[in-house]
Amino acid sequence: AGAKALHSNAGVLQNPNISLELEDFFRSDAAPNASSEEITLRMNQVIELGGKRPARRELAHKRLLTKQAELENLRIEILRETALHFMHVVADQHRLLTAERAKTLAEQGFKFSSQRTRSGAASTIEKRRAGIALARSEINLEHREHELRASKRRLSMLWGSSDINYSVAGGELFHPIDIPLYETLAQKIEDNPKLIHFSKRQSAEKAKVHLAQAALTPDLSLNIGTRYYKTPQAYGMVFGISTPIPVF
């Protein structure tokens, strides 16, 4: 909004100045019935030279394009981060399913080892090994559950919510995709949002230099007004023109 406002006001002319001058009031050497008082009402307008207005409009336009590119870059970055967190959730769901299956197999192995131990077909060492494997699978399952909840919370925070109000995130991790050719990808490098943003910033800096060069040209100051002479009571017009002299 700020960049659009600056762009809209970049080409606006400078406002004129108005001044009121009172001269020769309360002179000590004035005659009793004579007065040399003068009242001047003057309006002053600056005429910009050197292409300052077009340069200012160009700079405002380039800055607006830079802000738009920056906004688009930020939007793409948010989409990328959201997609990344979403895939983390999908991956953690698969890890949790794998941990649940591993725990089921460990329970079956422990049950089978217990039966073999009771029947005397195996030693108690085999049962202890199966118990250790079961305990490890339970710890791994608990860890995967915590990881999935954390991933879901991080994803939810991207849209401003800390509550996990969904159960399953749908997604396919193992579906093969066709990778484009290098030549096709190389042609799309110019469409990279970051490169576009840098290009717009470079154009804005060039426009800034152009405006600085235009500012070296002095401006004209025109003034016009009316003057009232108290003695004799008369009116006259005043006109003036001035410009800085770039000596130093």
JSON list of C-alpha atoms in Angstrom, two decimals, residues 90-232:
[
{"chain": "A", "resi": 90, "resn": "VAL", "atom": "CA", "xyz": [3.13, -37.61, 5.37]},
{"chain": "A", "resi": 91, "resn": "ALA", "atom": "CA", "xyz": [6.59, -39.12, 5.90]},
{"chain": "A", "resi": 92, "resn": "ASP", "atom": "CA", "xyz": [6.08, -39.28, 9.68]},
{"chain": "A", "resi": 93, "resn": "GLN", "atom": "CA", "xyz": [2.75, -41.02, 9.09]},
{"chain": "A", "resi": 94, "resn": "HIS", "atom": "CA", "xyz": [4.55, -43.69, 7.05]},
{"chain": "A", "resi": 95, "resn": "ARG", "atom": "CA", "xyz": [7.22, -44.01, 9.75]},
{"chain": "A", "resi": 96, "resn": "LEU", "atom": "CA", "xyz": [4.49, -44.47, 12.35]},
{"chain": "A", "resi": 97, "resn": "LEU", "atom": "CA", "xyz": [2.82, -47.20, 10.29]},
{"chain": "A", "resi": 98, "resn": "THR", "atom": "CA", "xyz": [6.18, -48.94, 9.92]},
{"chain": "A", "resi": 99, "resn": "ALA", "atom": "CA", "xyz": [6.75, -48.69, 13.69]},
{"chain": "A", "resi": 100, "resn": "GLU", "atom": "CA", "xyz": [3.28, -50.14, 14.38]},
{"chain": "A", "resi": 101, "resn": "ARG", "atom": "CA", "xyz": [3.96, -53.07, 12.04]},
{"chain": "A", "resi": 102, "resn": "ALA", "atom": "CA", "xyz": [7.36, -53.63, 13.68]},
{"chain": "A", "resi": 103, "resn": "LYS", "atom": "CA", "xyz": [5.72, -53.65, 17.11]},
{"chain": "A", "resi": 104, "resn": "THR", "atom": "CA", "xyz": [3.12, -56.19, 15.89]},
{"chain": "A", "resi": 105, "resn": "LEU", "atom": "CA", "xyz": [5.86, -58.46, 14.55]},
{"chain": "A", "resi": 106, "resn": "ALA", "atom": "CA", "xyz": [7.83, -58.06, 17.81]},
{"chain": "A", "resi": 107, "resn": "GLU", "atom": "CA", "xyz": [4.75, -59.05, 19.83]},
{"chain": "A", "resi": 108, "resn": "GLN", "atom": "CA", "xyz": [4.25, -62.11, 17.66]},
{"chain": "A", "resi": 109, "resn": "GLY", "atom": "CA", "xyz": [7.93, -63.01, 17.98]},
{"chain": "A", "resi": 110, "resn": "PHE", "atom": "CA", "xyz": [7.82, -62.61, 21.75]},
{"chain": "A", "resi": 111, "resn": "LYS", "atom": "CA", "xyz": [4.68, -64.76, 21.96]},
{"chain": "A", "resi": 112, "resn": "PHE", "atom": "CA", "xyz": [6.26, -67.44, 19.79]},
{"chain": "A", "resi": 113, "resn": "SER", "atom": "CA", "xyz": [9.49, -67.40, 21.83]},
{"chain": "A", "resi": 114, "resn": "SER", "atom": "CA", "xyz": [7.52, -67.71, 25.06]},
{"chain": "A", "resi": 115, "resn": "GLN", "atom": "CA", "xyz": [5.73, -70.76, 23.72]},
{"chain": "A", "resi": 116, "resn": "ARG", "atom": "CA", "xyz": [9.02, -72.34, 22.66]},
{"chain": "A", "resi": 117, "resn": "THR", "atom": "CA", "xyz": [10.54, -71.60, 26.06]},
{"chain": "A", "resi": 118, "resn": "ARG", "atom": "CA", "xyz": [7.62, -73.17, 27.91]},
{"chain": "A", "resi": 119, "resn": "SER", "atom": "CA", "xyz": [7.79, -76.25, 25.74]},
{"chain": "A", "resi": 120, "resn": "GLY", "atom": "CA", "xyz": [11.52, -76.55, 26.28]},
{"chain": "A", "resi": 121, "resn": "ALA", "atom": "CA", "xyz": [12.32, -76.12, 22.60]},
{"chain": "A", "resi": 122, "resn": "ALA", "atom": "CA", "xyz": [14.28, -72.91, 23.28]},
{"chain": "A", "resi": 123, "resn": "SER", "atom": "CA", "xyz": [16.26, -71.40, 26.10]},
{"chain": "A", "resi": 124, "resn": "THR", "atom": "CA", "xyz": [15.23, -68.38, 28.14]},
{"chain": "A", "resi": 125, "resn": "ILE", "atom": "CA", "xyz": [17.86, -66.33, 26.30]},
{"chain": "A", "resi": 126, "resn": "GLU", "atom": "CA", "xyz": [15.74, -66.42, 23.14]},
{"chain": "A", "resi": 127, "resn": "LYS", "atom": "CA", "xyz": [12.74, -65.18, 25.12]},
{"chain": "A", "resi": 128, "resn": "ARG", "atom": "CA", "xyz": [14.81, -62.35, 26.62]},
{"chain": "A", "resi": 129, "resn": "ARG", "atom": "CA", "xyz": [16.03, -61.33, 23.17]},
{"chain": "A", "resi": 130, "resn": "ALA", "atom": "CA", "xyz": [12.47, -61.27, 21.93]},
{"chain": "A", "resi": 131, "resn": "GLY", "atom": "CA", "xyz": [11.46, -59.20, 24.97]},
{"chain": "A", "resi": 132, "resn": "ILE", "atom": "CA", "xyz": [14.24, -56.69, 24.27]},
{"chain": "A", "resi": 133, "resn": "ALA", "atom": "CA", "xyz": [13.15, -56.43, 20.63]},
{"chain": "A", "resi": 134, "resn": "LEU", "atom": "CA", "xyz": [9.56, -55.83, 21.77]},
{"chain": "A", "resi": 135, "resn": "ALA", "atom": "CA", "xyz": [10.63, -53.12, 24.22]},
{"chain": "A", "resi": 136, "resn": "ARG", "atom": "CA", "xyz": [12.65, -51.40, 21.52]},
{"chain": "A", "resi": 137, "resn": "SER", "atom": "CA", "xyz": [9.71, -51.48, 19.11]},
{"chain": "A", "resi": 138, "resn": "GLU", "atom": "CA", "xyz": [7.45, -49.94, 21.77]},
{"chain": "A", "resi": 139, "resn": "ILE", "atom": "CA", "xyz": [9.98, -47.15, 22.43]},
{"chain": "A", "resi": 140, "resn": "ASN", "atom": "CA", "xyz": [10.34, -46.54, 18.68]},
{"chain": "A", "resi": 141, "resn": "LEU", "atom": "CA", "xyz": [6.56, -46.44, 18.28]},
{"chain": "A", "resi": 142, "resn": "GLU", "atom": "CA", "xyz": [6.22, -43.88, 21.07]},
{"chain": "A", "resi": 143, "resn": "HIS", "atom": "CA", "xyz": [8.99, -41.79, 19.49]},
{"chain": "A", "resi": 144, "resn": "ARG", "atom": "CA", "xyz": [7.27, -41.86, 16.09]},
{"chain": "A", "resi": 145, "resn": "GLU", "atom": "CA", "xyz": [3.98, -40.77, 17.66]},
{"chain": "A", "resi": 146, "resn": "HIS", "atom": "CA", "xyz": [5.70, -37.75, 19.24]},
{"chain": "A", "resi": 147, "resn": "GLU", "atom": "CA", "xyz": [7.42, -36.92, 15.93]},
{"chain": "A", "resi": 148, "resn": "LEU", "atom": "CA", "xyz": [4.12, -37.04, 14.05]},
{"chain": "A", "resi": 149, "resn": "ARG", "atom": "CA", "xyz": [2.38, -34.77, 16.56]},
{"chain": "A", "resi": 150, "resn": "ALA", "atom": "CA", "xyz": [5.25, -32.28, 16.36]},
{"chain": "A", "resi": 151, "resn": "SER", "atom": "CA", "xyz": [5.15, -32.30, 12.55]},
{"chain": "A", "resi": 152, "resn": "LYS", "atom": "CA", "xyz": [1.40, -31.74, 12.54]},
{"chain": "A", "resi": 153, "resn": "ARG", "atom": "CA", "xyz": [1.76, -28.87, 15.00]},
{"chain": "A", "resi": 154, "resn": "ARG", "atom": "CA", "xyz": [4.45, -27.20, 12.90]},
{"chain": "A", "resi": 155, "resn": "LEU", "atom": "CA", "xyz": [2.22, -27.51, 9.83]},
{"chain": "A", "resi": 156, "resn": "SER", "atom": "CA", "xyz": [-0.79, -26.09, 11.67]},
{"chain": "A", "resi": 157, "resn": "MET", "atom": "CA", "xyz": [1.22, -23.10, 12.89]},
{"chain": "A", "resi": 158, "resn": "LEU", "atom": "CA", "xyz": [1.73, -22.02, 9.27]},
{"chain": "A", "resi": 159, "resn": "TRP", "atom": "CA", "xyz": [-1.93, -21.01, 9.11]},
{"chain": "A", "resi": 160, "resn": "GLY", "atom": "CA", "xyz": [-1.92, -19.48, 12.59]},
{"chain": "A", "resi": 161, "resn": "SER", "atom": "CA", "xyz": [-3.25, -22.42, 14.62]},
{"chain": "A", "resi": 162, "resn": "SER", "atom": "CA", "xyz": [-1.53, -24.52, 17.25]},
{"chain": "A", "resi": 163, "resn": "ASP", "atom": "CA", "xyz": [-4.38, -27.08, 17.34]},
{"chain": "A", "resi": 164, "resn": "ILE", "atom": "CA", "xyz": [-4.12, -30.27, 15.30]},
{"chain": "A", "resi": 165, "resn": "ASN", "atom": "CA", "xyz": [-7.61, -30.43, 13.80]},
{"chain": "A", "resi": 166, "resn": "TYR", "atom": "CA", "xyz": [-6.96, -33.16, 11.22]},
{"chain": "A", "resi": 167, "resn": "SER", "atom": "CA", "xyz": [-6.20, -36.85, 11.59]},
{"chain": "A", "resi": 168, "resn": "VAL", "atom": "CA", "xyz": [-4.49, -37.96, 8.37]},
{"chain": "A", "resi": 169, "resn": "ALA", "atom": "CA", "xyz": [-2.64, -35.97, 5.71]},
{"chain": "A", "resi": 170, "resn": "GLY", "atom": "CA", "xyz": [-3.07, -37.54, 2.29]},
{"chain": "A", "resi": 171, "resn": "GLY", "atom": "CA", "xyz": [-0.04, -37.80, 0.07]},
{"chain": "A", "resi": 172, "resn": "GLU", "atom": "CA", "xyz": [1.96, -40.25, -2.04]},
{"chain": "A", "resi": 173, "resn": "LEU", "atom": "CA", "xyz": [5.69, -40.41, -1.36]},
{"chain": "A", "resi": 174, "resn": "PHE", "atom": "CA", "xyz": [6.60, -43.37, -3.53]},
{"chain": "A", "resi": 175, "resn": "HIS", "atom": "CA", "xyz": [4.90, -42.44, -6.79]},
{"chain": "A", "resi": 176, "resn": "PRO", "atom": "CA", "xyz": [7.54, -42.04, -9.54]},
{"chain": "A", "resi": 177, "resn": "ILE", "atom": "CA", "xyz": [7.55, -38.77, -11.49]},
{"chain": "A", "resi": 178, "resn": "ASP", "atom": "CA", "xyz": [9.08, -37.83, -14.81]},
{"chain": "A", "resi": 179, "resn": "ILE", "atom": "CA", "xyz": [12.02, -35.49, -14.33]},
{"chain": "A", "resi": 180, "resn": "PRO", "atom": "CA", "xyz": [12.19, -32.82, -17.07]},
{"chain": "A", "resi": 181, "resn": "LEU", "atom": "CA", "xyz": [15.27, -32.51, -19.23]},
{"chain": "A", "resi": 182, "resn": "TYR", "atom": "CA", "xyz": [18.03, -30.17, -18.14]},
{"chain": "A", "resi": 183, "resn": "GLU", "atom": "CA", "xyz": [17.42, -27.89, -21.11]},
{"chain": "A", "resi": 184, "resn": "THR", "atom": "CA", "xyz": [13.78, -27.49, -20.07]},
{"chain": "A", "resi": 185, "resn": "LEU", "atom": "CA", "xyz": [14.75, -26.66, -16.49]},
{"chain": "A", "resi": 186, "resn": "ALA", "atom": "CA", "xyz": [17.49, -24.25, -17.63]},
{"chain": "A", "resi": 187, "resn": "GLN", "atom": "CA", "xyz": [14.94, -22.25, -19.64]},
{"chain": "A", "resi": 188, "resn": "LYS", "atom": "CA", "xyz": [12.86, -21.76, -16.49]},
{"chain": "A", "resi": 189, "resn": "ILE", "atom": "CA", "xyz": [15.74, -20.31, -14.44]},
{"chain": "A", "resi": 190, "resn": "GLU", "atom": "CA", "xyz": [14.80, -16.81, -15.56]},
{"chain": "A", "resi": 191, "resn": "ASP", "atom": "CA", "xyz": [11.36, -17.32, -14.00]},
{"chain": "A", "resi": 192, "resn": "ASN", "atom": "CA", "xyz": [12.86, -17.96, -10.58]},
{"chain": "A", "resi": 193, "resn": "PRO", "atom": "CA", "xyz": [11.14, -15.57, -8.10]},
{"chain": "A", "resi": 194, "resn": "LYS", "atom": "CA", "xyz": [14.42, -14.70, -6.38]},
{"chain": "A", "resi": 195, "resn": "LEU", "atom": "CA", "xyz": [16.13, -13.83, -9.66]},
{"chain": "A", "resi": 196, "resn": "ILE", "atom": "CA", "xyz": [13.15, -11.71, -10.68]},
{"chain": "A", "resi": 197, "resn": "HIS", "atom": "CA", "xyz": [13.30, -9.92, -7.33]},
{"chain": "A", "resi": 198, "resn": "PHE", "atom": "CA", "xyz": [17.02, -9.22, -7.70]},
{"chain": "A", "resi": 199, "resn": "SER", "atom": "CA", "xyz": [16.45, -7.96, -11.26]},
{"chain": "A", "resi": 200, "resn": "LYS", "atom": "CA", "xyz": [13.74, -5.56, -10.09]},
{"chain": "A", "resi": 201, "resn": "ARG", "atom": "CA", "xyz": [15.98, -4.30, -7.29]},
{"chain": "A", "resi": 202, "resn": "GLN", "atom": "CA", "xyz": [18.78, -3.68, -9.78]},
{"chain": "A", "resi": 203, "resn": "SER", "atom": "CA", "xyz": [16.40, -1.69, -12.00]},
{"chain": "A", "resi": 204, "resn": "ALA", "atom": "CA", "xyz": [15.27, 0.34, -8.99]},
{"chain": "A", "resi": 205, "resn": "GLU", "atom": "CA", "xyz": [18.87, 1.16, -8.09]},
{"chain": "A", "resi": 206, "resn": "LYS", "atom": "CA", "xyz": [19.54, 2.33, -11.65]},
{"chain": "A", "resi": 207, "resn": "ALA", "atom": "CA", "xyz": [16.45, 4.55, -11.49]},
{"chain": "A", "resi": 208, "resn": "LYS", "atom": "CA", "xyz": [17.72, 5.94, -8.19]},
{"chain": "A", "resi": 209, "resn": "VAL", "atom": "CA", "xyz": [21.03, 6.88, -9.83]},
{"chain": "A", "resi": 210, "resn": "HIS", "atom": "CA", "xyz": [19.13, 8.50, -12.71]},
{"chain": "A", "resi": 211, "resn": "LEU", "atom": "CA", "xyz": [17.14, 10.62, -10.26]},
{"chain": "A", "resi": 212, "resn": "ALA", "atom": "CA", "xyz": [20.33, 11.67, -8.48]},
{"chain": "A", "resi": 213, "resn": "GLN", "atom": "CA", "xyz": [21.82, 12.75, -11.79]},
{"chain": "A", "resi": 214, "resn": "ALA", "atom": "CA", "xyz": [18.68, 14.72, -12.65]},
{"chain": "A", "resi": 215, "resn": "ALA", "atom": "CA", "xyz": [18.86, 16.46, -9.26]},
{"chain": "A", "resi": 216, "resn": "LEU", "atom": "CA", "xyz": [22.13, 18.11, -10.36]},
{"chain": "A", "resi": 217, "resn": "THR", "atom": "CA", "xyz": [20.18, 20.37, -12.73]},
{"chain": "A", "resi": 218, "resn": "PRO", "atom": "CA", "xyz": [19.07, 23.57, -10.92]},
{"chain": "A", "resi": 219, "resn": "ASP", "atom": "CA", "xyz": [15.36, 24.38, -10.84]},
{"chain": "A", "resi": 220, "resn": "LEU", "atom": "CA", "xyz": [13.69, 27.67, -11.76]},
{"chain": "A", "resi": 221, "resn": "SER", "atom": "CA", "xyz": [11.70, 29.58, -9.17]},
{"chain": "A", "resi": 222, "resn": "LEU", "atom": "CA", "xyz": [9.00, 31.89, -10.58]},
{"chain": "A", "resi": 223, "resn": "ASN", "atom": "CA", "xyz": [7.15, 34.41, -8.45]},
{"chain": "A", "resi": 224, "resn": "ILE", "atom": "CA", "xyz": [4.35, 36.79, -9.32]},
{"chain": "A", "resi": 225, "resn": "GLY", "atom": "CA", "xyz": [2.20, 39.02, -7.17]},
{"chain": "A", "resi": 226, "resn": "THR", "atom": "CA", "xyz": [0.85, 42.48, -6.48]},
{"chain": "A", "resi": 227, "resn": "ARG", "atom": "CA", "xyz": [2.24, 45.38, -4.43]},
{"chain": "A", "resi": 228, "resn": "TYR", "atom": "CA", "xyz": [0.26, 48.12, -2.67]},
{"chain": "A", "resi": 229, "resn": "TYR", "atom": "CA", "xyz": [1.83, 51.56, -2.19]},
{"chain": "A", "resi": 230, "resn": "LYS", "atom": "CA", "xyz": [0.26, 53.53, 0.65]},
{"chain": "A", "resi": 231, "resn": "THR", "atom": "CA", "xyz": [1.58, 56.88, -0.60]},
{"chain": "A", "resi": 232, "resn": "PRO", "atom": "CA", "xyz": [0.29, 57.43, -3.16]}
]
